[in-house]
Amino acid sequence: MKRLHLIYIVGLLLCMTSCIEPPLHLPGQDLEVLFPQVETDLSVVWDHEVDLQSEWYYGWDLKDDSLWGSLGYPTPLRFEVRRYYKGEDLYAKHDNVDAFTTSTNKFRRYFQFGYYDMLFYSDIDSKDGTQVLVMNETLDSITATTTGTRGISRSILDKSRSANDSTGAIGLLNQPEIFYGAYPENIYISRDLSDYEYDPLENVYIKHLEATLRPLVYIYLVQFILYNNEDGKIKGINGNAALSSMASSTNVNTGHTSYRPALVYFNTRMKKDIMVKGKKSDIIGGKLTTFGLCDNEPFTRSGALYTGSRSNLKNYLYYDLIWSNNQVQTYEFDVTDQCLSQAHGGILTVWIDCSTLTPPDPGETGSGSLFIPTVEDYDEVFWEIEI
């Protein structure tokens, strides 16, 4: 079966080479230069595949692409660099930072001899130019979170909070933009020539260092498959959907996600009369980006199984359906098992038998939408921003 290499990215291979002018003495002796240069090369490595052909029924047309971008992970064009010099003390705390941005995949910087920690993360490519990612930076680490979005029904937020009383949900967040990060620690710039490789063509000594840039935001493709809707009881959608109990932030240095859950809002659209397993269906689909599951480790080549401690958190997909009488009703579906088996992104599928749906109360007035609450349903949202 043909597989499409569209969804996952394992990471970026960061090859760092130290270029030092050769001194006038024999290899093995100490270097006699005050400011060695380090040349850094960046390249992208793809080696993870997902079978879209047999699991992804919604497809992805030009309109989807114009609304939400392509299915794959974008290639970064710029990188933020943070250098922390620790001198000769391997365990020294960060007391200063050299911060700069590079727009090329190769650049040089002068280094002092001794130990360095270095943080790299890619540029934030916001489709409409309005970045929702918020970087809270200290000398110890950088925490990424996002801005908040619209209000949410108090009953649903309370339900999300009850999943884990000690780490209650903090509200409805916007989707973070895709970016990648790496944090190589204890890079040693040595005075010993035996640590370097001499390049006779360039007439320089080269020291090779490697690190891996991994995605810190993951993509979920979400599809709601409506069947037994021949009578048209469900006429459409308003596009509102959300996924609960996802991490509200991530540590850019380590890639470890926050233990505090949040609901992440995303948009959807409906495609009618699509054949799914030989049966005509309507499909609601969309793309969701998220930091991932709460208290989770970053993606590695060894696999994407969940390794964190979630207590009794549950992942629910919330979505609005519009009935033939124009009333809006919010529904939920438990996708906890699907999220646990795809801890770093994947395809979430909800099968909806329209013949079993409970219609809204005919006596109700106004909108029943989860995401456009009435004044009395509105719940004030507090955002946890670590400075």
Short mmCIF file of C-alpha atoms in Angstrom, two decimals:
data_model
loop_
_atom_site.label_atom_id
_atom_site.label_comp_id
_atom_site.label_asym_id
_atom_site.label_seq_id
_atom_site.Cartn_x
_atom_site.Cartn_y
_atom_site.Cartn_z
CA MET A 1 0.00 0.00 0.00
CA LYS A 2 1.32 3.38 -0.92
CA ARG A 3 2.07 5.61 2.05
CA LEU A 4 2.06 9.37 1.96
CA HIS A 5 4.88 11.12 3.80
CA LEU A 6 2.83 14.17 4.77
CA ILE A 7 2.09 14.24 8.48
CA TYR A 8 5.07 13.69 10.71
CA ILE A 9 8.44 15.14 11.05
CA VAL A 10 10.95 13.46 13.33
CA GLY A 11 13.22 16.46 13.56
CA LEU A 12 16.05 18.54 12.26
CA LEU A 13 19.68 17.31 12.37
CA LEU A 14 21.91 20.07 13.64
CA CYS A 15 25.58 19.61 12.72
CA MET A 16 27.83 22.04 14.48
CA THR A 17 31.47 22.33 13.39
CA SER A 18 34.15 24.28 15.13
CA CYS A 19 36.56 26.02 12.77
CA ILE A 20 39.82 27.13 14.32
CA GLU A 21 42.85 28.50 12.49
CA PRO A 22 45.69 25.93 12.93
CA PRO A 23 48.46 27.11 15.27
CA LEU A 24 52.17 26.72 14.52
CA HIS A 25 52.78 23.66 16.70
CA LEU A 26 52.19 19.90 16.61
CA PRO A 27 48.80 18.17 17.09
CA GLY A 28 48.14 17.15 20.68
CA GLN A 29 49.49 20.40 22.11
CA ASP A 30 47.28 23.17 23.44
CA LEU A 31 45.79 25.73 21.08
CA GLU A 32 47.13 29.23 21.23
CA VAL A 33 44.10 31.13 19.92
CA LEU A 34 41.92 33.33 22.03
CA PHE A 35 38.66 33.26 20.04
CA PRO A 36 37.91 30.03 18.17
CA GLN A 37 35.05 30.11 15.67
CA VAL A 38 32.18 27.63 15.59
CA GLU A 39 30.41 27.05 12.28
CA THR A 40 26.89 25.62 12.48
CA ASP A 41 25.09 23.76 9.69
CA LEU A 42 21.34 23.05 9.75
CA SER A 43 19.59 20.35 7.74
CA VAL A 44 16.17 18.62 7.81
CA VAL A 45 15.65 14.88 8.20
CA TRP A 46 12.30 13.14 7.53
CA ASP A 47 11.90 9.49 8.50
CA HIS A 48 8.39 8.96 9.86
CA GLU A 49 5.39 7.97 7.77
CA VAL A 50 1.62 7.83 8.30
CA ASP A 51 -0.91 5.87 6.26
CA LEU A 52 -3.39 8.49 5.09
CA GLN A 53 -4.84 6.41 2.30
CA SER A 54 -6.77 3.95 4.46
CA GLU A 55 -7.50 6.02 7.58
CA TRP A 56 -8.11 9.59 6.41
CA TYR A 57 -11.52 9.87 4.70
CA TYR A 58 -11.96 13.64 4.77
CA GLY A 59 -9.22 14.31 2.23
CA TRP A 60 -7.62 17.72 1.82
CA ASP A 61 -8.63 19.98 -1.05
CA LEU A 62 -7.50 23.42 -2.16
CA LYS A 63 -10.01 25.17 0.10
CA ASP A 64 -8.75 23.25 3.14
CA ASP A 65 -5.23 24.19 2.19
CA SER A 66 -6.14 27.87 1.84
CA LEU A 67 -7.89 27.87 5.23
CA TRP A 68 -5.47 25.89 7.36
CA GLY A 69 -2.35 25.27 5.31
CA SER A 70 -0.93 21.99 4.08
CA LEU A 71 -1.11 18.72 5.99
CA GLY A 72 2.63 18.42 6.49
CA TYR A 73 5.02 20.15 8.85
CA PRO A 74 6.54 23.31 7.35
CA THR A 75 10.25 23.68 6.77
CA PRO A 76 11.64 26.45 8.99
CA LEU A 77 13.39 29.40 7.38
CA ARG A 78 14.88 31.15 10.42
CA PHE A 79 16.22 30.07 13.78
CA GLU A 80 16.53 31.69 17.18
CA VAL A 81 19.82 30.92 18.92
CA ARG A 82 20.62 31.24 22.63
CA ARG A 83 24.19 30.63 23.89
CA TYR A 84 24.91 30.22 27.58
CA TYR A 85 28.60 30.30 28.49
CA LYS A 86 29.56 28.41 31.67
CA GLY A 87 33.35 28.76 31.60
CA GLU A 88 35.23 25.75 32.93
CA ASP A 89 32.46 24.78 35.38
CA LEU A 90 30.28 22.03 33.91
CA TYR A 91 27.57 22.69 36.50
CA ALA A 92 27.59 26.47 36.41
CA LYS A 93 24.24 28.26 36.32
CA HIS A 94 23.31 30.46 33.40
CA ASP A 95 24.11 34.04 34.33
CA ASN A 96 24.10 35.57 30.84
CA VAL A 97 22.86 34.80 27.36
CA ASP A 98 23.99 35.66 23.85
CA ALA A 99 20.81 35.78 21.74
CA PHE A 100 20.60 36.20 17.98
CA THR A 101 18.55 35.14 14.94
CA THR A 102 19.87 33.48 11.80
CA SER A 103 18.08 33.25 8.46
CA THR A 104 20.59 30.85 6.89
CA ASN A 105 21.43 27.23 7.53
CA LYS A 106 25.12 28.04 8.09
CA PHE A 107 26.61 30.69 10.30
CA ARG A 108 29.75 31.35 12.35
CA ARG A 109 30.25 32.74 15.81
CA TYR A 110 33.31 33.25 18.02
CA PHE A 111 33.46 31.03 21.10
CA GLN A 112 35.53 31.14 24.23
CA PHE A 113 37.15 27.98 25.53
CA GLY A 114 35.02 26.14 28.06
CA TYR A 115 31.48 24.80 28.40
CA TYR A 116 28.37 26.04 26.60
CA ASP A 117 24.69 25.20 26.64
CA MET A 118 22.89 26.20 23.46
CA LEU A 119 19.19 26.51 22.67
CA PHE A 120 17.86 26.54 19.12
CA TYR A 121 14.25 26.95 18.08
CA SER A 122 12.78 27.69 14.69
CA ASP A 123 10.95 30.78 13.54
CA ILE A 124 7.21 31.04 14.16
CA ASP A 125 5.43 31.01 10.80
CA SER A 126 1.97 32.47 11.36
CA LYS A 127 -0.27 32.16 8.30
CA ASP A 128 -2.08 35.48 8.78
CA GLY A 129 0.81 37.30 10.44
CA THR A 130 -0.79 37.23 13.89
CA GLN A 131 1.30 35.01 16.15
CA VAL A 132 -0.54 33.32 19.02
CA LEU A 133 2.54 31.60 20.48
CA VAL A 134 3.90 33.41 23.53
CA MET A 135 7.51 32.76 24.58
CA ASN A 136 8.18 33.35 28.28
CA GLU A 137 11.97 33.46 28.55
CA THR A 138 14.31 33.22 31.52
CA LEU A 139 18.00 32.31 31.75
CA ASP A 140 17.02 28.82 32.90
CA SER A 141 14.46 27.96 30.24
CA ILE A 142 11.83 29.18 27.78
CA THR A 143 8.18 28.21 28.17
CA ALA A 144 5.84 28.40 25.17
CA THR A 145 2.11 28.95 25.62
CA THR A 146 -0.60 30.59 23.52
CA THR A 147 -3.14 33.34 23.73
CA GLY A 148 -6.70 32.61 24.81
CA THR A 149 -9.70 32.61 22.55
CA ARG A 150 -13.46 32.97 22.94
CA GLY A 151 -15.58 32.09 25.96
CA ILE A 152 -16.80 28.62 26.75
CA SER A 153 -19.87 27.15 28.40
CA ARG A 154 -19.42 26.93 32.16
CA SER A 155 -20.79 23.40 32.28
CA ILE A 156 -18.22 22.07 29.82
CA LEU A 157 -15.31 23.88 31.48
CA ASP A 158 -16.40 22.56 34.88
CA LYS A 159 -16.52 19.05 33.44
CA SER A 160 -13.00 19.41 32.13
CA ARG A 161 -11.84 20.66 35.52
CA SER A 162 -13.45 17.76 37.37
CA ALA A 163 -11.22 15.34 35.47
CA ASN A 164 -8.37 16.40 37.75
CA ASP A 165 -9.27 18.77 40.56
CA SER A 166 -5.67 19.61 41.47
CA THR A 167 -4.78 20.77 37.95
CA GLY A 168 -8.02 22.25 36.66
CA ALA A 169 -8.43 23.35 33.06
CA ILE A 170 -7.43 26.97 32.52
CA GLY A 171 -9.71 27.74 29.59
CA LEU A 172 -9.91 27.66 25.83
CA LEU A 173 -6.60 28.27 24.02
CA ASN A 174 -5.72 29.08 20.44
CA GLN A 175 -3.74 26.55 18.44
CA PRO A 176 0.04 27.11 18.61
CA GLU A 177 2.06 27.54 15.44
CA ILE A 178 4.42 24.73 14.42
CA PHE A 179 8.01 25.14 15.59
CA TYR A 180 11.00 22.97 16.49
CA GLY A 181 13.66 23.07 19.18
CA ALA A 182 16.94 21.57 20.39
CA TYR A 183 18.94 22.09 23.55
CA PRO A 184 22.46 20.60 23.41
CA GLU A 185 24.15 20.97 26.79
CA ASN A 186 27.74 20.93 28.00
CA ILE A 187 29.32 21.61 24.62
CA TYR A 188 33.04 21.76 25.34
CA ILE A 189 35.33 23.99 23.30
CA SER A 190 38.71 22.47 24.05
CA ARG A 191 42.29 23.73 23.79
CA ASP A 192 43.49 20.23 22.91
CA LEU A 193 44.12 19.68 19.20
CA SER A 194 43.34 15.97 19.55
CA ASP A 195 39.68 17.00 19.90
CA TYR A 196 39.71 18.44 16.39
CA GLU A 197 39.98 17.13 12.86
CA TYR A 198 42.29 18.96 10.48
CA ASP A 199 40.89 19.87 7.05
CA PRO A 200 43.83 20.43 4.66
CA LEU A 201 41.58 21.97 1.98
CA GLU A 202 40.27 24.70 4.28
CA ASN A 203 43.46 24.74 6.37
CA VAL A 204 41.39 24.70 9.57
CA TYR A 205 40.74 22.36 12.46
CA ILE A 206 37.15 21.05 12.63
CA LYS A 207 35.25 19.88 15.67
CA HIS A 208 31.89 18.18 14.95
CA LEU A 209 28.97 18.48 17.37
CA GLU A 210 25.45 17.12 16.81
CA ALA A 211 22.00 17.90 18.19
CA THR A 212 18.45 17.08 17.07
CA LEU A 213 15.71 19.63 16.55
CA ARG A 214 12.34 18.05 17.29
CA PRO A 215 8.82 19.32 16.68
CA LEU A 216 7.42 20.98 19.81
CA VAL A 217 3.92 21.33 18.36
CA TYR A 218 2.10 18.35 16.89
CA ILE A 219 -0.60 18.00 14.25
CA TYR A 220 -3.86 16.11 14.74
CA LEU A 221 -6.16 15.59 11.78
CA VAL A 222 -9.72 15.33 13.07
CA GLN A 223 -12.68 13.85 11.18
CA PHE A 224 -16.31 13.37 12.24
CA ILE A 225 -18.08 10.86 9.98
CA LEU A 226 -21.88 11.29 9.95
CA TYR A 227 -23.88 8.36 8.60
CA ASN A 228 -27.61 7.57 8.53
CA ASN A 229 -28.29 11.22 7.75
CA GLU A 230 -30.30 10.57 4.58
CA ASP A 231 -33.29 12.47 5.93
CA GLY A 232 -31.15 15.57 6.41
CA LYS A 233 -31.82 16.01 10.11
CA ILE A 234 -28.29 17.41 10.44
CA LYS A 235 -28.11 20.21 7.88
CA GLY A 236 -24.67 21.60 8.63
CA ILE A 237 -22.18 22.94 11.14
CA ASN A 238 -20.96 26.30 12.41
CA GLY A 239 -17.33 25.14 12.32
CA ASN A 240 -16.72 25.18 16.08
CA ALA A 241 -14.81 22.33 17.74
CA ALA A 242 -12.37 21.80 20.62
CA LEU A 243 -10.21 19.07 22.13
CA SER A 244 -9.95 18.88 25.91
CA SER A 245 -7.14 17.99 28.33
CA MET A 246 -4.27 18.99 26.08
CA ALA A 247 -1.15 20.62 27.52
CA SER A 248 -1.43 24.37 28.03
CA SER A 249 2.31 24.93 27.43
CA THR A 250 5.62 23.23 26.71
CA ASN A 251 9.23 23.69 27.82
CA VAL A 252 11.21 24.73 24.73
CA ASN A 253 14.48 23.41 26.21
CA THR A 254 13.31 19.91 27.09
CA GLY A 255 10.14 19.48 25.03
CA HIS A 256 8.31 18.29 28.16
CA THR A 257 4.71 19.51 28.26
CA SER A 258 2.87 21.20 31.11
CA TYR A 259 0.78 19.18 33.56
CA ARG A 260 -2.00 21.80 33.35
CA PRO A 261 -4.76 20.91 30.87
CA ALA A 262 -6.52 23.25 28.50
CA LEU A 263 -9.14 23.02 25.78
CA VAL A 264 -7.76 23.82 22.33
CA TYR A 265 -10.13 25.43 19.84
CA PHE A 266 -10.08 24.63 16.11
CA ASN A 267 -12.26 25.15 13.03
CA THR A 268 -13.95 22.56 10.85
CA ARG A 269 -15.88 22.35 7.59
CA MET A 270 -18.34 19.79 6.21
CA LYS A 271 -18.15 17.78 2.98
CA LYS A 272 -21.37 16.05 1.94
CA ASP A 273 -22.04 12.75 0.20
CA ILE A 274 -18.60 11.19 0.60
CA MET A 275 -18.34 7.41 0.21
CA VAL A 276 -16.88 5.84 3.37
CA LYS A 277 -16.56 2.07 3.46
CA GLY A 278 -19.20 1.78 0.75
CA LYS A 279 -21.72 4.03 2.50
CA LYS A 280 -22.63 7.60 1.64
CA SER A 281 -21.69 9.88 4.54
CA ASP A 282 -21.15 13.51 5.46
CA ILE A 283 -17.72 14.25 6.89
CA ILE A 284 -16.69 17.12 9.14
CA GLY A 285 -12.94 17.66 9.14
CA GLY A 286 -10.21 19.98 10.34
CA LYS A 287 -6.57 20.26 11.39
CA LEU A 288 -5.57 20.84 15.00
CA THR A 289 -2.12 21.85 16.26
CA THR A 290 -1.30 21.36 19.93
CA PHE A 291 1.61 21.01 22.36
CA GLY A 292 0.38 17.45 22.95
CA LEU A 293 -0.77 15.53 25.99
CA CYS A 294 -0.21 16.83 29.51
CA ASP A 295 3.04 15.96 31.29
CA ASN A 296 4.46 14.22 28.23
CA GLU A 297 7.94 13.68 26.87
CA PRO A 298 8.88 14.95 23.37
CA PHE A 299 8.84 12.85 20.23
CA THR A 300 11.76 10.47 19.66
CA ARG A 301 12.67 8.03 16.91
CA SER A 302 11.92 5.12 19.25
CA GLY A 303 8.19 5.80 19.04
CA ALA A 304 5.35 8.12 19.97
CA LEU A 305 3.67 6.27 22.82
CA TYR A 306 2.55 8.34 25.77
CA THR A 307 4.98 8.21 28.71
CA GLY A 308 3.67 10.88 31.09
CA SER A 309 1.45 10.75 34.17
CA ARG A 310 -2.07 11.94 33.37
CA SER A 311 -3.97 10.89 36.48
CA ASN A 312 -7.61 10.59 35.36
CA LEU A 313 -7.58 13.16 32.57
CA LYS A 314 -9.91 12.45 29.65
CA ASN A 315 -9.69 13.80 26.11
CA TYR A 316 -13.05 14.83 24.68
CA LEU A 317 -13.79 16.23 21.25
CA TYR A 318 -16.57 18.84 21.43
CA TYR A 319 -18.37 19.85 18.26
CA ASP A 320 -21.51 21.75 17.22
CA LEU A 321 -24.13 20.39 14.83
CA ILE A 322 -26.93 22.41 13.20
CA TRP A 323 -30.26 20.60 12.98
CA SER A 324 -32.79 21.00 10.19
CA ASN A 325 -34.79 23.45 12.34
CA ASN A 326 -31.63 25.65 12.65
CA GLN A 327 -31.09 24.83 16.31
CA VAL A 328 -27.49 24.26 17.39
CA GLN A 329 -26.51 21.43 19.69
CA THR A 330 -23.09 20.63 21.20
CA TYR A 331 -21.97 17.01 21.36
CA GLU A 332 -18.94 15.28 22.83
CA PHE A 333 -16.94 12.15 22.06
CA ASP A 334 -14.27 10.45 24.19
CA VAL A 335 -11.02 10.14 22.18
CA THR A 336 -8.75 9.39 25.16
CA ASP A 337 -7.57 6.03 23.82
CA GLN A 338 -6.89 7.49 20.38
CA CYS A 339 -4.83 10.31 21.90
CA LEU A 340 -2.85 7.96 24.14
CA SER A 341 -1.93 5.77 21.18
CA GLN A 342 -0.93 8.85 19.14
CA ALA A 343 0.67 11.00 21.80
CA HIS A 344 2.52 13.20 19.30
CA GLY A 345 -0.12 13.74 16.64
CA GLY A 346 -2.10 11.59 14.25
CA ILE A 347 -5.65 11.01 13.01
CA LEU A 348 -8.63 11.26 15.37
CA THR A 349 -11.85 9.74 14.01
CA VAL A 350 -15.38 10.07 15.42
CA TRP A 351 -18.18 7.90 13.98
CA ILE A 352 -21.62 9.52 14.41
CA ASP A 353 -24.83 7.57 13.81
CA CYS A 354 -27.27 10.41 13.14
CA SER A 355 -30.26 8.14 13.78
CA THR A 356 -29.26 7.94 17.46
CA LEU A 357 -28.65 11.66 18.06
CA THR A 358 -30.85 13.40 20.61
CA PRO A 359 -32.40 16.52 19.07
CA PRO A 360 -32.43 19.84 20.93
CA ASP A 361 -35.46 20.67 23.04
CA PRO A 362 -37.98 22.34 20.69
CA GLY A 363 -38.85 24.81 23.45
CA GLU A 364 -35.29 26.13 23.69
CA THR A 365 -34.53 29.54 22.22
CA GLY A 366 -31.25 31.04 21.08
CA SER A 367 -28.04 29.21 20.33
CA GLY A 368 -26.99 26.07 22.17
CA SER A 369 -23.46 26.35 20.87
CA LEU A 370 -20.67 25.59 23.28
CA PHE A 371 -18.46 28.33 21.87
CA ILE A 372 -20.84 31.28 21.61
CA PRO A 373 -22.20 31.38 25.15
CA THR A 374 -24.91 33.56 26.53
CA VAL A 375 -23.93 36.09 29.20
CA GLU A 376 -25.04 33.87 32.07
CA ASP A 377 -23.05 30.92 30.66
CA TYR A 378 -19.85 32.83 30.09
CA ASP A 379 -16.96 31.67 32.24
CA GLU A 380 -14.09 34.03 33.00
CA VAL A 381 -10.80 32.54 31.86
CA PHE A 382 -7.48 33.02 33.63
CA TRP A 383 -4.27 32.33 31.72
CA GLU A 384 -1.22 30.93 33.49
CA ILE A 385 1.77 32.83 32.16
CA GLU A 386 5.11 32.03 33.77
CA ILE A 387 7.55 34.96 33.67
#
